[in-house]
Amino acid sequence: MADRTVSRKTVLKTAAAATAGFGIPAFLPRIGEAAADLPIGLVEPTTGIYATYGEYERAGIAMAVADWNARGGVMGRKVVTFSEDDENDPGVGVQKARKLVQQDHCVALIGTINSGISLSVSGAANSLGVMFMDSGGHTDDVTGKNCNWNTFRVCHSTWMETHATGYDLAQRFGKKWYIITPDYAFGHSLYDGYVDVAKQIGVDIIANDLVPLTLTDFSPYLTKVQSAKPSLLIVLNQGDQFVNALKQAAAFGIQKTIPIGGPQVELEAVEALPPEARVGFWGVEWYYDSPLSVGAAGSAGRRFVAAYKKKYNKTPSARSAFGYIAMDRVLWSMAEAKSTDAVKTCKALENARFNSIFEGTSYFRKEDHQMMWPMLIGEIQPNGTASDKDNLFKIIGAQPADKVEQTIAEKAKVCTITYPS
Amino acid sequence: MLEQLAPQIVNGLMLGAFYASVAIGLSLIMNLTGVINMAHGSFLTLGGYFSFAMVAAGAPFWVALIAAPILTALVGLALERGLMRPLYGRDPLYSLLLTFGLSLIAEEVYRLIWGSNGVPVSAPAALQGGISLGTFQVPTIQVFTAAILVVAMSALWLFLNRTRYGLRLRAAVQDTEMIAALGTNTQTLYMVNFGLGVLLAGLAGVLAASQLGLNPTSGNALLMPAFVTVIVGGMGSLLGALAGGLLIGMTISMMTLFFPAASDVSMYVIMAVILLIRPRGLFGEEGLFG
């Protein structure tokens, strides 16, 4: 019998490869589209912990593409998309952004979920000279110290999320907070936002535990929370980590004695939780069943929800809305500028008022390219409503964007938009 | 800080038991066949999904706890017979690549069947809540997981040491060619061994789904701690898997108390230290895997 021994080195190499390897996507070179088509590149995760969110964003993007193509496309050109998996890795995100622009000739990029990737793709898009519409990476830096002329953001900044929720949470649950923070750009940015709120209203942040992004088991952290007895536990983690943290918090019985909340919750994550773990007051960015978010019957938001449910047979999430708005605005800017030139399209977007699939009017602020739209606060309904089991949030308030985002003067200290000459 | 020590120690033990339960099956398969089963996490996920599907169909959790691992093992056996068997005796990289490919395929299959989003899995009512230990509580599901681990390890030890088949398995680990020459069908031994490993993965998967989220990649997230546990404890050692799991669990728990940002990386530091001072792991047999 041939030798079947496994060297220890092989095991170690395997273990190392496993970490990187589980996100490896199928990389298939594509044949370029016809010249008449208008190719837009999507950098979204299709594997890894944020794959679900990527799927919902792409679903929203597809709705916008279908709408524009049904109206004859943009400048008579049919809109087509090229999608690449960012593998939840900033470096891969850059590679894929370059591939989309240089190989697939995409004239604009849309994505991502992970804030770190939004930052890296923003930088890559800047060097490539194309517009990047950050649909779902929330860290302040995207429209803060790392802002640039070609990057715009649809989702709310972490500053908006924390300042929309922080005061309300303190009022409801007191001022002794324990924060669990994912250890990357998004988490740090959220934490900074809450520190600012805490300074203003005298909240005592008794602990801020950094959680590695690869961690699955939160029990050691929750053991600490149990001992610390805060008046509020704030969980900043998202995706699978949010699910694991909330589920284990329920197992520890924490929600019975310590209120839980935070700046952001995603419908996808709450759906993945069993009812006993669906608790808390959270920031919500868009919600399919609230007049505060999608307006009254017959509104564009309600029509989007109906069309989305018909097309995908499921409920749209905030990610779906981000995707729709991001693609819609990119295409609108090209139609408005009558060009795909990045400088012209970016300038067309600045301060241009628009209505979309949410209540009210919005715009991308000229000074930092942040989309200014209301931030919602919601309480989780563990079992939905009698008529709709997916209706997991009760939206209890909306905060106008200009009340929760940093002022133009504050942003000017860290962000200056300068176009290439 | 001191009052937090006791809860963290208890949690470290529970966490360690959980990691050990994930690692045992991996260690068992590696031990006899030399297969580095990169699909171990996928079998974990499958066990969780089978359990979820059964409970959703109205079966009691306790039935799912037994039936889901068995179904997972049946899938494992089919794969072993159809795909793994031709690769025994070849360079281990073949089976490594095969199982890695299988894990990627499995992820997509789970996505097609159960969707890309996670599914809500509740622990049964009897395992919800906590057990009070004075000033703190330990989740009942954690204690149950540790108890199942003890039962599974005891049963496995009895099987390997007190049954004729188990003795043959152990003998095959020592010298496959000799036991084949003595008339034992080693292919059947391999199959039983692989099936047992996958059965244990399925069992760990049911327990993991009751504690953590369940989605197409959730088992893969537990693969790295399992590998580290096996390497630290010593490849091919049941006691090693337990000791490795407890050491890793305790280290992560303590590190969370003092330096949370390094909690995850601490297990790799432990692994590096163990490899430097005792390359075969705490309870690994020297020379078993070269």
CSV table of C-alpha atoms in Angstrom, one decimal, chain B residues 13-166:
chain,number,residue,atom,x,y,z
B,13,LEU,CA,-14.7,24.7,30.0
B,14,MET,CA,-18.1,24.8,28.2
B,15,LEU,CA,-16.6,26.5,25.2
B,16,GLY,CA,-13.8,23.9,25.2
B,17,ALA,CA,-16.2,21.1,25.4
B,18,PHE,CA,-18.0,22.6,22.4
B,19,TYR,CA,-14.8,22.8,20.4
B,20,ALA,CA,-13.8,19.3,21.4
B,21,SER,CA,-17.2,18.0,20.2
B,22,VAL,CA,-16.5,19.6,16.8
B,23,ALA,CA,-13.0,18.3,16.6
B,24,ILE,CA,-13.5,14.6,17.6
B,25,GLY,CA,-14.9,13.5,14.2
B,26,LEU,CA,-12.1,15.4,12.4
B,27,SER,CA,-9.5,13.7,14.5
B,28,LEU,CA,-11.0,10.3,14.0
B,29,ILE,CA,-11.0,10.5,10.3
B,30,MET,CA,-7.5,11.9,10.2
B,31,ASN,CA,-6.3,9.2,12.5
B,32,LEU,CA,-7.0,6.1,10.4
B,33,THR,CA,-7.3,7.3,6.8
B,34,GLY,CA,-5.0,10.3,6.8
B,35,VAL,CA,-7.8,12.3,5.2
B,36,ILE,CA,-7.7,16.0,6.1
B,37,ASN,CA,-11.5,16.4,5.9
B,38,MET,CA,-12.0,20.0,4.7
B,39,ALA,CA,-15.7,19.1,4.3
B,40,HIS,CA,-16.0,18.5,8.1
B,41,GLY,CA,-17.6,21.9,8.5
B,42,SER,CA,-20.1,21.2,5.8
B,43,PHE,CA,-21.1,17.9,7.5
B,44,LEU,CA,-21.7,20.0,10.6
B,45,THR,CA,-23.9,22.3,8.7
B,46,LEU,CA,-25.8,19.4,7.2
B,47,GLY,CA,-26.4,17.9,10.6
B,48,GLY,CA,-27.9,21.3,11.7
B,49,TYR,CA,-30.0,21.6,8.6
B,50,PHE,CA,-31.4,18.0,8.9
B,51,SER,CA,-32.3,18.8,12.5
B,52,PHE,CA,-33.9,22.1,11.5
B,53,ALA,CA,-35.9,20.4,8.8
B,54,MET,CA,-37.1,17.6,11.1
B,55,VAL,CA,-38.2,20.0,13.8
B,56,ALA,CA,-39.9,22.2,11.3
B,57,ALA,CA,-41.8,19.1,10.0
B,58,GLY,CA,-43.0,18.4,13.6
B,59,ALA,CA,-40.5,16.0,14.9
B,60,PRO,CA,-39.3,16.5,18.5
B,61,PHE,CA,-35.8,17.9,19.0
B,62,TRP,CA,-34.8,14.7,20.7
B,63,VAL,CA,-35.6,12.6,17.7
B,64,ALA,CA,-33.7,15.0,15.5
B,65,LEU,CA,-30.7,14.9,17.8
B,66,ILE,CA,-30.4,11.2,17.0
B,67,ALA,CA,-31.8,11.0,13.5
B,68,ALA,CA,-30.0,14.0,12.0
B,69,PRO,CA,-26.5,12.7,12.7
B,70,ILE,CA,-27.4,9.3,11.4
B,71,LEU,CA,-28.7,10.9,8.1
B,72,THR,CA,-25.6,13.0,7.9
B,73,ALA,CA,-23.5,9.9,8.4
B,74,LEU,CA,-25.4,8.2,5.6
B,75,VAL,CA,-24.6,11.1,3.2
B,76,GLY,CA,-21.0,10.8,4.4
B,77,LEU,CA,-20.9,7.1,3.7
B,78,ALA,CA,-22.2,7.6,0.2
B,79,LEU,CA,-19.5,10.1,-0.5
B,80,GLU,CA,-16.9,7.9,1.0
B,81,ARG,CA,-17.9,5.0,-1.1
B,82,GLY,CA,-18.3,7.0,-4.3
B,83,LEU,CA,-15.6,9.5,-4.1
B,84,MET,CA,-13.2,9.0,-1.2
B,85,ARG,CA,-12.4,5.3,-1.7
B,86,PRO,CA,-10.4,5.7,-4.9
B,87,LEU,CA,-8.1,8.2,-3.2
B,88,TYR,CA,-7.0,6.1,-0.2
B,89,GLY,CA,-3.4,5.3,-0.5
B,90,ARG,CA,-2.7,8.3,-2.7
B,91,ASP,CA,-1.0,11.5,-1.7
B,92,PRO,CA,-3.2,13.1,1.1
B,93,LEU,CA,-3.5,16.3,-1.0
B,94,TYR,CA,-5.9,14.4,-3.3
B,95,SER,CA,-8.4,13.8,-0.6
B,96,LEU,CA,-7.8,17.3,0.8
B,97,LEU,CA,-8.6,18.9,-2.5
B,98,LEU,CA,-11.6,16.6,-3.0
B,99,THR,CA,-13.1,17.4,0.4
B,100,PHE,CA,-12.4,21.1,-0.1
B,101,GLY,CA,-14.3,20.9,-3.4
B,102,LEU,CA,-17.1,19.1,-1.7
B,103,SER,CA,-17.4,21.8,0.9
B,104,LEU,CA,-17.8,24.4,-1.8
B,105,ILE,CA,-20.4,22.4,-3.6
B,106,ALA,CA,-22.2,21.7,-0.3
B,107,GLU,CA,-22.4,25.4,0.5
B,108,GLU,CA,-24.1,26.0,-2.8
B,109,VAL,CA,-26.4,23.1,-2.4
B,110,TYR,CA,-27.5,24.3,1.1
B,111,ARG,CA,-28.0,27.7,-0.4
B,112,LEU,CA,-30.3,26.2,-3.1
B,113,ILE,CA,-32.3,24.1,-0.6
B,114,TRP,CA,-32.5,26.3,2.4
B,115,GLY,CA,-31.7,29.8,1.0
B,116,SER,CA,-28.7,32.0,1.6
B,117,ASN,CA,-30.0,33.6,4.7
B,118,GLY,CA,-29.8,31.9,8.0
B,119,VAL,CA,-32.7,29.8,9.4
B,120,PRO,CA,-34.1,30.3,12.9
B,121,VAL,CA,-33.3,27.3,15.1
B,122,SER,CA,-34.5,27.2,18.7
B,123,ALA,CA,-33.2,25.0,21.4
B,124,PRO,CA,-36.0,22.9,22.9
B,125,ALA,CA,-37.8,24.4,25.8
B,126,ALA,CA,-36.1,22.1,28.3
B,127,LEU,CA,-32.6,23.4,27.2
B,128,GLN,CA,-33.5,27.0,27.2
B,129,GLY,CA,-32.7,29.2,30.1
B,130,GLY,CA,-29.8,28.8,32.5
B,131,ILE,CA,-28.5,26.9,35.5
B,132,SER,CA,-27.6,29.2,38.3
B,133,LEU,CA,-24.2,28.8,39.9
B,134,GLY,CA,-24.5,31.4,42.6
B,135,THR,CA,-23.6,34.8,41.2
B,136,PHE,CA,-23.9,33.8,37.5
B,137,GLN,CA,-25.8,31.6,35.1
B,138,VAL,CA,-24.6,28.9,32.7
B,139,PRO,CA,-26.8,28.3,29.7
B,140,THR,CA,-28.5,24.9,29.9
B,141,ILE,CA,-27.7,24.2,26.2
B,142,GLN,CA,-23.9,24.6,27.0
B,143,VAL,CA,-24.1,22.2,29.9
B,144,PHE,CA,-26.1,19.8,27.7
B,145,THR,CA,-23.5,20.0,25.0
B,146,ALA,CA,-20.8,19.2,27.5
B,147,ALA,CA,-22.8,16.2,28.7
B,148,ILE,CA,-23.3,14.9,25.2
B,149,LEU,CA,-19.6,15.2,24.6
B,150,VAL,CA,-18.9,13.1,27.6
B,151,VAL,CA,-21.4,10.5,26.5
B,152,ALA,CA,-20.1,10.5,22.9
B,153,MET,CA,-16.5,10.3,24.0
B,154,SER,CA,-17.2,7.5,26.5
B,155,ALA,CA,-19.1,5.5,23.8
B,156,LEU,CA,-16.4,6.0,21.3
B,157,TRP,CA,-13.7,4.9,23.8
B,158,LEU,CA,-15.7,1.8,24.7
B,159,PHE,CA,-16.2,1.1,21.0
B,160,LEU,CA,-12.5,1.5,20.2
B,161,ASN,CA,-11.2,-0.4,23.2
B,162,ARG,CA,-13.8,-2.9,24.1
B,163,THR,CA,-15.2,-4.2,20.9
B,164,ARG,CA,-13.5,-6.4,18.3
B,165,TYR,CA,-14.2,-3.9,15.5
B,166,GLY,CA,-12.8,-1.1,17.5
